[in-house]
mmCIF file of N, CA and C in Angstrom:
data_model
loop_
_atom_site.group_PDB
_atom_site.id
_atom_site.type_symbol
_atom_site.label_atom_id
_atom_site.label_comp_id
_atom_site.label_asym_id
_atom_site.label_seq_id
_atom_site.Cartn_x
_atom_site.Cartn_y
_atom_site.Cartn_z
ATOM 1 N N ALA A 278 106.538 110.660 96.715
ATOM 2 C CA ALA A 278 107.590 111.544 97.194
ATOM 3 C C ALA A 278 107.411 111.867 98.673
ATOM 4 N N ALA A 279 106.165 112.053 99.097
ATOM 5 C CA ALA A 279 105.912 112.381 100.504
ATOM 6 C C ALA A 279 106.346 111.236 101.407
ATOM 7 N N ALA A 280 106.094 110.011 100.991
ATOM 8 C CA ALA A 280 106.482 108.856 101.806
ATOM 9 C C ALA A 280 107.999 108.726 101.857
ATOM 10 N N ARG A 281 108.665 108.896 100.709
ATOM 11 C CA ARG A 281 110.135 108.827 100.694
ATOM 12 C C ARG A 281 110.730 109.852 101.641
ATOM 13 N N GLU A 282 110.219 111.080 101.579
ATOM 14 C CA GLU A 282 110.721 112.147 102.456
ATOM 15 C C GLU A 282 110.470 111.816 103.924
ATOM 16 N N ALA A 283 109.280 111.301 104.230
ATOM 17 C CA ALA A 283 108.949 110.971 105.621
ATOM 18 C C ALA A 283 109.851 109.866 106.151
ATOM 19 N N PHE A 284 110.062 108.817 105.374
ATOM 20 C CA PHE A 284 110.924 107.729 105.828
ATOM 21 C C PHE A 284 112.377 108.185 105.903
ATOM 22 N N ALA A 285 112.795 109.067 104.988
ATOM 23 C CA ALA A 285 114.168 109.573 105.018
ATOM 24 C C ALA A 285 114.417 110.437 106.240
ATOM 25 N N SER A 286 113.438 111.249 106.624
ATOM 26 C CA SER A 286 113.664 112.156 107.753
ATOM 27 C C SER A 286 113.338 111.530 109.100
ATOM 28 N N ALA A 287 112.343 110.641 109.152
ATOM 29 C CA ALA A 287 111.910 110.108 110.446
ATOM 30 C C ALA A 287 112.148 108.615 110.610
ATOM 31 N N GLY A 288 112.541 107.936 109.542
ATOM 32 C CA GLY A 288 112.682 106.490 109.624
ATOM 33 C C GLY A 288 111.320 105.820 109.637
ATOM 34 N N PHE A 289 111.324 104.500 109.609
ATOM 35 C CA PHE A 289 110.073 103.749 109.571
ATOM 36 C C PHE A 289 109.257 103.992 110.827
ATOM 37 N N ASP A 290 109.919 103.956 111.957
ATOM 38 C CA ASP A 290 109.238 104.100 113.245
ATOM 39 C C ASP A 290 108.586 105.468 113.404
ATOM 40 N N GLY A 291 109.237 106.524 112.932
ATOM 41 C CA GLY A 291 108.734 107.878 113.133
ATOM 42 C C GLY A 291 107.749 108.359 112.085
ATOM 43 N N ALA A 292 107.758 107.746 110.925
ATOM 44 C CA ALA A 292 106.831 108.155 109.864
ATOM 45 C C ALA A 292 105.449 107.560 110.134
ATOM 46 N N THR A 293 104.420 108.327 109.834
ATOM 47 C CA THR A 293 103.050 107.834 110.009
ATOM 48 C C THR A 293 102.282 107.978 108.702
ATOM 49 N N ILE A 294 101.302 107.130 108.527
ATOM 50 C CA ILE A 294 100.468 107.231 107.327
ATOM 51 C C ILE A 294 99.725 108.556 107.325
ATOM 52 N N ARG A 295 99.245 108.992 108.479
ATOM 53 C CA ARG A 295 98.557 110.292 108.555
ATOM 54 C C ARG A 295 99.476 111.429 108.119
ATOM 55 N N GLY A 296 100.701 111.425 108.625
ATOM 56 C CA GLY A 296 101.651 112.472 108.265
ATOM 57 C C GLY A 296 102.008 112.443 106.790
ATOM 58 N N ILE A 297 102.186 111.238 106.264
ATOM 59 C CA ILE A 297 102.505 111.097 104.844
ATOM 60 C C ILE A 297 101.333 111.576 103.995
ATOM 61 N N ALA A 298 100.124 111.192 104.384
ATOM 62 C CA ALA A 298 98.926 111.626 103.649
ATOM 63 C C ALA A 298 98.782 113.143 103.698
ATOM 64 N N ARG A 299 99.038 113.726 104.868
ATOM 65 C CA ARG A 299 98.951 115.191 105.009
ATOM 66 C C ARG A 299 99.951 115.866 104.072
ATOM 67 N N ALA A 300 101.180 115.369 104.049
ATOM 68 C CA ALA A 300 102.210 115.962 103.187
ATOM 69 C C ALA A 300 101.867 115.805 101.705
ATOM 70 N N ALA A 301 101.165 114.730 101.372
ATOM 71 C CA ALA A 301 100.776 114.498 99.979
ATOM 72 C C ALA A 301 99.435 115.142 99.639
ATOM 73 N N ALA A 302 98.812 115.771 100.631
ATOM 74 C CA ALA A 302 97.507 116.425 100.460
ATOM 75 C C ALA A 302 96.428 115.445 99.995
ATOM 76 N N VAL A 303 96.427 114.262 100.622
ATOM 77 C CA VAL A 303 95.394 113.265 100.340
ATOM 78 C C VAL A 303 94.841 112.738 101.659
ATOM 79 N N ASP A 304 93.729 112.068 101.581
ATOM 80 C CA ASP A 304 93.116 111.465 102.756
ATOM 81 C C ASP A 304 93.895 110.198 103.136
ATOM 82 N N PRO A 305 94.139 109.961 104.437
ATOM 83 C CA PRO A 305 94.839 108.738 104.845
ATOM 84 C C PRO A 305 94.167 107.458 104.334
ATOM 85 N N ALA A 306 92.836 107.492 104.184
ATOM 86 C CA ALA A 306 92.123 106.314 103.672
ATOM 87 C C ALA A 306 92.576 105.968 102.254
ATOM 88 N N LEU A 307 92.934 106.981 101.481
ATOM 89 C CA LEU A 307 93.415 106.745 100.124
ATOM 90 C C LEU A 307 94.756 106.008 100.151
ATOM 91 N N VAL A 308 95.624 106.407 101.070
ATOM 92 C CA VAL A 308 96.917 105.729 101.224
ATOM 93 C C VAL A 308 96.675 104.274 101.613
ATOM 94 N N HIS A 309 95.783 104.054 102.577
ATOM 95 C CA HIS A 309 95.446 102.682 102.985
ATOM 96 C C HIS A 309 94.856 101.888 101.824
ATOM 97 N N HIS A 310 94.034 102.533 101.027
ATOM 98 C CA HIS A 310 93.404 101.846 99.896
ATOM 99 C C HIS A 310 94.457 101.340 98.906
ATOM 100 N N TYR A 311 95.432 102.184 98.580
ATOM 101 C CA TYR A 311 96.421 101.808 97.576
ATOM 102 C C TYR A 311 97.552 100.945 98.114
ATOM 103 N N PHE A 312 97.902 101.117 99.380
ATOM 104 C CA PHE A 312 99.056 100.394 99.913
ATOM 105 C C PHE A 312 98.692 99.360 100.970
ATOM 106 N N GLY A 313 97.573 99.524 101.642
ATOM 107 C CA GLY A 313 97.120 98.528 102.602
ATOM 108 C C GLY A 313 97.744 98.610 103.973
ATOM 109 N N SER A 314 99.005 98.961 104.051
ATOM 110 C CA SER A 314 99.685 99.035 105.348
ATOM 111 C C SER A 314 100.908 99.939 105.238
ATOM 112 N N LYS A 315 101.389 100.337 106.375
ATOM 113 C CA LYS A 315 102.599 101.160 106.422
ATOM 114 C C LYS A 315 103.783 100.369 105.849
ATOM 115 N N GLU A 316 103.809 99.069 106.120
ATOM 116 C CA GLU A 316 104.897 98.230 105.630
ATOM 117 C C GLU A 316 104.929 98.196 104.100
ATOM 118 N N ARG A 317 103.764 98.041 103.478
ATOM 119 C CA ARG A 317 103.716 98.004 102.012
ATOM 120 C C ARG A 317 104.034 99.372 101.415
ATOM 121 N N LEU A 318 103.614 100.430 102.083
ATOM 122 C CA LEU A 318 103.963 101.783 101.642
ATOM 123 C C LEU A 318 105.474 101.976 101.730
ATOM 124 N N PHE A 319 106.075 101.492 102.804
ATOM 125 C CA PHE A 319 107.520 101.596 102.987
ATOM 126 C C PHE A 319 108.262 100.884 101.850
ATOM 127 N N VAL A 320 107.837 99.671 101.539
ATOM 128 C CA VAL A 320 108.484 98.915 100.463
ATOM 129 C C VAL A 320 108.377 99.672 99.139
ATOM 130 N N ALA A 321 107.205 100.226 98.856
ATOM 131 C CA ALA A 321 107.021 100.986 97.613
ATOM 132 C C ALA A 321 107.860 102.262 97.605
ATOM 133 N N ALA A 322 107.925 102.938 98.738
ATOM 134 C CA ALA A 322 108.642 104.220 98.819
ATOM 135 C C ALA A 322 110.146 104.045 98.802
ATOM 136 N N THR A 323 110.622 102.906 99.247
ATOM 137 C CA THR A 323 112.067 102.687 99.305
ATOM 138 C C THR A 323 112.540 101.775 98.188
ATOM 139 N N ASP A 324 111.776 101.725 97.111
ATOM 140 C CA ASP A 324 112.199 100.934 95.966
ATOM 141 C C ASP A 324 113.568 101.426 95.522
ATOM 142 N N LEU A 325 114.437 100.497 95.248
ATOM 143 C CA LEU A 325 115.807 100.849 94.900
ATOM 144 C C LEU A 325 115.837 101.765 93.681
ATOM 145 N N PRO A 326 116.648 102.824 93.744
ATOM 146 C CA PRO A 326 116.674 103.807 92.659
ATOM 147 C C PRO A 326 117.512 103.381 91.460
ATOM 148 N N MET A 327 117.599 102.072 91.222
ATOM 149 C CA MET A 327 118.269 101.566 90.032
ATOM 150 C C MET A 327 117.651 100.227 89.679
ATOM 151 N N ASP A 328 117.807 99.840 88.454
ATOM 152 C CA ASP A 328 117.256 98.576 87.980
ATOM 153 C C ASP A 328 118.325 97.498 88.108
ATOM 154 N N PRO A 329 118.101 96.498 88.973
ATOM 155 C CA PRO A 329 119.108 95.451 89.138
ATOM 156 C C PRO A 329 119.455 94.721 87.840
ATOM 157 N N GLU A 330 118.506 94.627 86.913
ATOM 158 C CA GLU A 330 118.796 93.953 85.646
ATOM 159 C C GLU A 330 119.777 94.751 84.792
ATOM 160 N N VAL A 331 119.808 96.051 84.976
ATOM 161 C CA VAL A 331 120.773 96.898 84.276
ATOM 162 C C VAL A 331 122.084 96.926 85.063
ATOM 163 N N MET A 332 121.969 96.971 86.384
ATOM 164 C CA MET A 332 123.125 97.081 87.261
ATOM 165 C C MET A 332 123.991 95.822 87.240
ATOM 166 N N LEU A 333 123.361 94.649 87.210
ATOM 167 C CA LEU A 333 124.091 93.392 87.329
ATOM 168 C C LEU A 333 125.162 93.197 86.256
ATOM 169 N N PRO A 334 124.856 93.380 84.975
ATOM 170 C CA PRO A 334 125.912 93.212 83.971
ATOM 171 C C PRO A 334 127.089 94.172 84.180
ATOM 172 N N ALA A 335 126.799 95.389 84.616
ATOM 173 C CA ALA A 335 127.881 96.352 84.866
ATOM 174 C C ALA A 335 128.749 95.898 86.036
ATOM 175 N N LEU A 336 128.127 95.343 87.065
ATOM 176 C CA LEU A 336 128.902 94.861 88.208
ATOM 177 C C LEU A 336 129.758 93.659 87.835
ATOM 178 N N LEU A 337 129.235 92.808 86.975
ATOM 179 C CA LEU A 337 129.948 91.583 86.609
ATOM 180 C C LEU A 337 131.012 91.811 85.539
ATOM 181 N N ALA A 338 130.952 92.956 84.853
ATOM 182 C CA ALA A 338 131.947 93.252 83.821
ATOM 183 C C ALA A 338 133.274 93.595 84.493
ATOM 184 N N GLY A 339 134.294 92.896 84.126
ATOM 185 C CA GLY A 339 135.599 93.183 84.706
ATOM 186 C C GLY A 339 136.042 92.096 85.668
ATOM 187 N N PRO A 340 137.254 92.253 86.174
ATOM 188 C CA PRO A 340 137.822 91.231 87.065
ATOM 189 C C PRO A 340 137.015 91.077 88.362
ATOM 190 N N ARG A 341 136.909 89.826 88.821
ATOM 191 C CA ARG A 341 136.180 89.548 90.067
ATOM 192 C C ARG A 341 136.785 90.260 91.263
ATOM 193 N N ASP A 342 138.097 90.360 91.286
ATOM 194 C CA ASP A 342 138.733 90.969 92.458
ATOM 195 C C ASP A 342 138.472 92.473 92.548
ATOM 196 N N GLU A 343 137.834 93.055 91.538
ATOM 197 C CA GLU A 343 137.465 94.473 91.578
ATOM 198 C C GLU A 343 135.958 94.669 91.764
ATOM 199 N N LEU A 344 135.234 93.579 92.035
ATOM 200 C CA LEU A 344 133.782 93.655 92.221
ATOM 201 C C LEU A 344 133.419 94.569 93.391
ATOM 202 N N GLY A 345 134.163 94.486 94.477
ATOM 203 C CA GLY A 345 133.900 95.347 95.634
ATOM 204 C C GLY A 345 134.002 96.822 95.276
ATOM 205 N N ARG A 346 134.991 97.158 94.484
ATOM 206 C CA ARG A 346 135.163 98.548 94.045
ATOM 207 C C ARG A 346 133.981 98.985 93.180
ATOM 208 N N ARG A 347 133.543 98.104 92.290
ATOM 209 C CA ARG A 347 132.401 98.442 91.437
ATOM 210 C C ARG A 347 131.125 98.605 92.266
ATOM 211 N N LEU A 348 130.944 97.769 93.284
ATOM 212 C CA LEU A 348 129.785 97.915 94.177
ATOM 213 C C LEU A 348 129.828 99.251 94.914
ATOM 214 N N ALA A 349 131.003 99.601 95.432
ATOM 215 C CA ALA A 349 131.141 100.876 96.150
ATOM 216 C C ALA A 349 130.879 102.053 95.213
ATOM 217 N N THR A 350 131.393 101.973 93.995
ATOM 218 C CA THR A 350 131.161 103.037 93.014
ATOM 219 C C THR A 350 129.672 103.182 92.719
ATOM 220 N N LEU A 351 128.984 102.056 92.570
ATOM 221 C CA LEU A 351 127.538 102.090 92.334
ATOM 222 C C LEU A 351 126.814 102.747 93.507
ATOM 223 N N PHE A 352 127.156 102.337 94.726
ATOM 224 C CA PHE A 352 126.518 102.908 95.915
ATOM 225 C C PHE A 352 126.720 104.424 95.956
ATOM 226 N N PHE A 353 127.943 104.883 95.738
ATOM 227 C CA PHE A 353 128.206 106.322 95.815
ATOM 228 C C PHE A 353 127.560 107.091 94.663
ATOM 229 N N SER A 354 127.398 106.454 93.509
ATOM 230 C CA SER A 354 126.694 107.143 92.420
ATOM 231 C C SER A 354 125.218 107.315 92.772
ATOM 232 N N ILE A 355 124.639 106.338 93.461
ATOM 233 C CA ILE A 355 123.252 106.478 93.927
ATOM 234 C C ILE A 355 123.182 107.565 94.987
ATOM 235 N N TRP A 356 124.137 107.585 95.907
ATOM 236 C CA TRP A 356 124.170 108.576 96.983
ATOM 237 C C TRP A 356 124.305 109.994 96.424
ATOM 238 N N ASP A 357 125.045 110.154 95.334
ATOM 239 C CA ASP A 357 125.248 111.480 94.743
ATOM 240 C C ASP A 357 123.996 112.036 94.068
ATOM 241 N N ASP A 358 123.053 111.167 93.730
ATOM 242 C CA ASP A 358 121.801 111.595 93.110
ATOM 243 C C ASP A 358 120.815 111.991 94.215
ATOM 244 N N PRO A 359 120.196 113.179 94.153
ATOM 245 C CA PRO A 359 119.281 113.607 95.225
ATOM 246 C C PRO A 359 118.150 112.613 95.506
ATOM 247 N N HIS A 360 117.538 112.061 94.468
ATOM 248 C CA HIS A 360 116.472 111.067 94.674
ATOM 249 C C HIS A 360 117.047 109.812 95.332
ATOM 250 N N GLY A 361 118.170 109.344 94.821
ATOM 251 C CA GLY A 361 118.814 108.154 95.382
ATOM 252 C C GLY A 361 119.196 108.346 96.834
ATOM 253 N N ARG A 362 119.718 109.533 97.154
ATOM 254 C CA ARG A 362 120.103 109.823 98.536
ATOM 255 C C ARG A 362 118.891 109.775 99.458
ATOM 256 N N THR A 363 117.766 110.334 99.012
ATOM 257 C CA THR A 363 116.554 110.315 99.832
ATOM 258 C C THR A 363 116.120 108.878 100.111
ATOM 259 N N VAL A 364 116.142 108.035 99.084
ATOM 260 C CA VAL A 364 115.762 106.632 99.269
ATOM 261 C C VAL A 364 116.733 105.939 100.216
ATOM 262 N N LEU A 365 118.039 106.130 100.001
ATOM 263 C CA LEU A 365 119.028 105.483 100.868
ATOM 264 C C LEU A 365 118.923 105.963 102.309
ATOM 265 N N LEU A 366 118.686 107.259 102.515
ATOM 266 C CA LEU A 366 118.507 107.757 103.883
ATOM 267 C C LEU A 366 117.303 107.106 104.547
ATOM 268 N N GLY A 367 116.215 106.973 103.802
ATOM 269 C CA GLY A 367 115.034 106.310 104.337
ATOM 270 C C GLY A 367 115.322 104.871 104.715
ATOM 271 N N ILE A 368 116.054 104.187 103.860
ATOM 272 C CA ILE A 368 116.407 102.796 104.128
ATOM 273 C C ILE A 368 117.291 102.701 105.366
ATOM 274 N N LEU A 369 118.332 103.515 105.428
ATOM 275 C CA LEU A 369 119.266 103.451 106.557
ATOM 276 C C LEU A 369 118.614 103.839 107.876
ATOM 277 N N ARG A 370 117.900 104.953 107.888
ATOM 278 C CA ARG A 370 117.246 105.378 109.133
ATOM 279 C C ARG A 370 116.217 104.365 109.597
ATOM 280 N N SER A 371 115.501 103.807 108.680
ATOM 281 C CA SER A 371 114.474 102.834 109.031
ATOM 282 C C SER A 371 115.084 101.530 109.524
ATOM 283 N N ALA A 372 116.144 101.088 108.879
ATOM 284 C CA ALA A 372 116.774 99.824 109.263
ATOM 285 C C ALA A 372 117.337 99.870 110.673
ATOM 286 N N VAL A 373 117.865 101.011 111.076
ATOM 287 C CA VAL A 373 118.441 101.089 112.420
ATOM 288 C C VAL A 373 117.402 101.389 113.491
ATOM 289 N N SER A 374 116.213 101.836 113.085
ATOM 290 C CA SER A 374 115.220 102.213 114.094
ATOM 291 C C SER A 374 114.111 101.194 114.279
ATOM 292 N N ASP A 375 113.963 100.249 113.361
ATOM 293 C CA ASP A 375 112.841 99.321 113.462
ATOM 294 C C ASP A 375 113.225 97.957 112.896
ATOM 295 N N PRO A 376 113.134 96.908 113.704
ATOM 296 C CA PRO A 376 113.503 95.570 113.226
ATOM 297 C C PRO A 376 112.650 95.085 112.049
ATOM 298 N N ARG A 377 111.375 95.488 112.006
ATOM 299 C CA ARG A 377 110.523 95.091 110.874
ATOM 300 C C ARG A 377 111.039 95.708 109.584
ATOM 301 N N ALA A 378 111.417 96.972 109.648
ATOM 302 C CA ALA A 378 111.952 97.640 108.462
ATOM 303 C C ALA A 378 113.268 96.993 108.038
ATOM 304 N N ALA A 379 114.113 96.671 109.009
ATOM 305 C CA ALA A 379 115.386 96.020 108.692
ATOM 306 C C ALA A 379 115.150 94.691 107.981
ATOM 307 N N ALA A 380 114.172 93.921 108.442
ATOM 308 C CA ALA A 380 113.865 92.631 107.811
ATOM 309 C C ALA A 380 113.337 92.827 106.390
ATOM 310 N N MET A 381 112.488 93.835 106.194
ATOM 311 C CA MET A 381 111.956 94.102 104.853
ATOM 312 C C MET A 381 113.077 94.515 103.904
ATOM 313 N N ILE A 382 113.968 95.368 104.387
ATOM 314 C CA ILE A 382 115.079 95.838 103.559
ATOM 315 C C ILE A 382 115.989 94.673 103.195
ATOM 316 N N ARG A 383 116.297 93.849 104.190
ATOM 317 C CA ARG A 383 117.153 92.688 103.947
ATOM 318 C C ARG A 383 116.530 91.791 102.866
ATOM 319 N N ALA A 384 115.231 91.538 102.968
ATOM 320 C CA ALA A 384 114.553 90.689 101.982
ATOM 321 C C ALA A 384 114.622 91.298 100.581
ATOM 322 N N ILE A 385 114.416 92.599 100.488
ATOM 323 C CA ILE A 385 114.467 93.275 99.184
ATOM 324 C C ILE A 385 115.872 93.195 98.591
ATOM 325 N N VAL A 386 116.878 93.478 99.404
ATOM 326 C CA VAL A 386 118.262 93.474 98.914
ATOM 327 C C VAL A 386 118.678 92.070 98.487
ATOM 328 N N VAL A 387 118.312 91.063 99.286
ATOM 329 C CA VAL A 387 118.668 89.691 98.925
ATOM 330 C C VAL A 387 117.955 89.276 97.642
ATOM 331 N N GLU A 388 116.674 89.591 97.547
ATOM 332 C CA GLU A 388 115.887 89.179 96.381
ATOM 333 C C GLU A 388 116.316 89.900 95.106
ATOM 334 N N ARG A 389 116.554 91.204 95.194
ATOM 335 C CA ARG A 389 116.776 91.996 93.981
ATOM 336 C C ARG A 389 118.238 92.189 93.613
ATOM 337 N N ILE A 390 119.148 92.084 94.603
ATOM 338 C CA ILE A 390 120.555 92.357 94.302
ATOM 339 C C ILE A 390 121.446 91.157 94.601
ATOM 340 N N VAL A 391 121.482 90.743 95.862
ATOM 341 C CA VAL A 391 122.419 89.698 96.271
ATOM 342 C C VAL A 391 122.117 88.368 95.578
ATOM 343 N N GLY A 392 120.840 87.972 95.566
ATOM 344 C CA GLY A 392 120.478 86.699 94.937
ATOM 345 C C GLY A 392 120.908 86.616 93.484
ATOM 346 N N PRO A 393 120.506 87.592 92.655
ATOM 347 C CA PRO A 393 120.938 87.548 91.252
ATOM 348 C C PRO A 393 122.463 87.650 91.082
ATOM 349 N N LEU A 394 123.116 88.422 91.934
ATOM 350 C CA LEU A 394 124.570 88.558 91.848
ATOM 351 C C LEU A 394 125.245 87.230 92.175
ATOM 352 N N VAL A 395 124.798 86.576 93.243
ATOM 353 C CA VAL A 395 125.355 85.279 93.636
ATOM 354 C C VAL A 395 125.121 84.246 92.532
ATOM 355 N N ALA A 396 123.914 84.242 91.981
ATOM 356 C CA ALA A 396 123.605 83.289 90.913
ATOM 357 C C ALA A 396 124.491 83.528 89.691
ATOM 358 N N ALA A 397 124.723 84.776 89.354
ATOM 359 C CA ALA A 397 125.545 85.104 88.188
ATOM 360 C C ALA A 397 127.013 84.748 88.404
ATOM 361 N N LEU A 398 127.487 84.880 89.640
ATOM 362 C CA LEU A 398 128.886 84.558 89.924
ATOM 363 C C LEU A 398 129.131 83.058 89.864
ATOM 364 N N GLY A 399 128.112 82.272 90.230
ATOM 365 C CA GLY A 399 128.222 80.824 90.134
ATOM 366 C C GLY A 399 129.319 80.208 90.973
ATOM 367 N N SER A 400 129.652 80.797 92.091
ATOM 368 C CA SER A 400 130.686 80.253 92.966
ATOM 369 C C SER A 400 130.151 79.056 93.751
ATOM 370 N N PRO A 401 131.026 78.091 94.069
ATOM 371 C CA PRO A 401 130.577 77.009 94.942
ATOM 372 C C PRO A 401 130.234 77.591 96.319
ATOM 373 N N ASP A 402 129.204 77.080 96.920
ATOM 374 C CA ASP A 402 128.744 77.558 98.236
ATOM 375 C C ASP A 402 128.457 79.053 98.226
ATOM 376 N N ALA A 403 128.001 79.574 97.105
ATOM 377 C CA ALA A 403 127.794 81.020 96.959
ATOM 378 C C ALA A 403 126.828 81.572 97.991
ATOM 379 N N LYS A 404 125.769 80.828 98.308
ATOM 380 C CA LYS A 404 124.802 81.339 99.276
ATOM 381 C C LYS A 404 125.415 81.495 100.655
ATOM 382 N N LEU A 405 126.386 80.664 100.988
ATOM 383 C CA LEU A 405 127.040 80.762 102.291
ATOM 384 C C LEU A 405 127.987 81.949 102.359
ATOM 385 N N ARG A 406 128.483 82.357 101.229
ATOM 386 C CA ARG A 406 129.445 83.455 101.208
ATOM 387 C C ARG A 406 128.719 84.756 101.325
#
């Protein structure tokens, strides 16, 4: 929770392992022991607040031309949840403030959401779209 709050309020660039450890009332060495780096802590702290395996069937249910609406509805339902909002704020603030964070977020989204969605849609040239 301390890491999520730190990334949400300060972004990747502004959050520090020392500050996160202080907020969690633990030694910074403990954070390093379990996560190894700020980047790995960031990935763990910004884990998507939904299970893509549960989300995917719901997104695919219904007409294809309404997929965008279902995606937007999913995003806003996550935003309406306090935990989800904290994670999304951390992701957004970090992505705009640090290119490394943006690359990590992009990789997570492609791997966990876009990739499975594209595969399920089975469109020709889906990866290009």
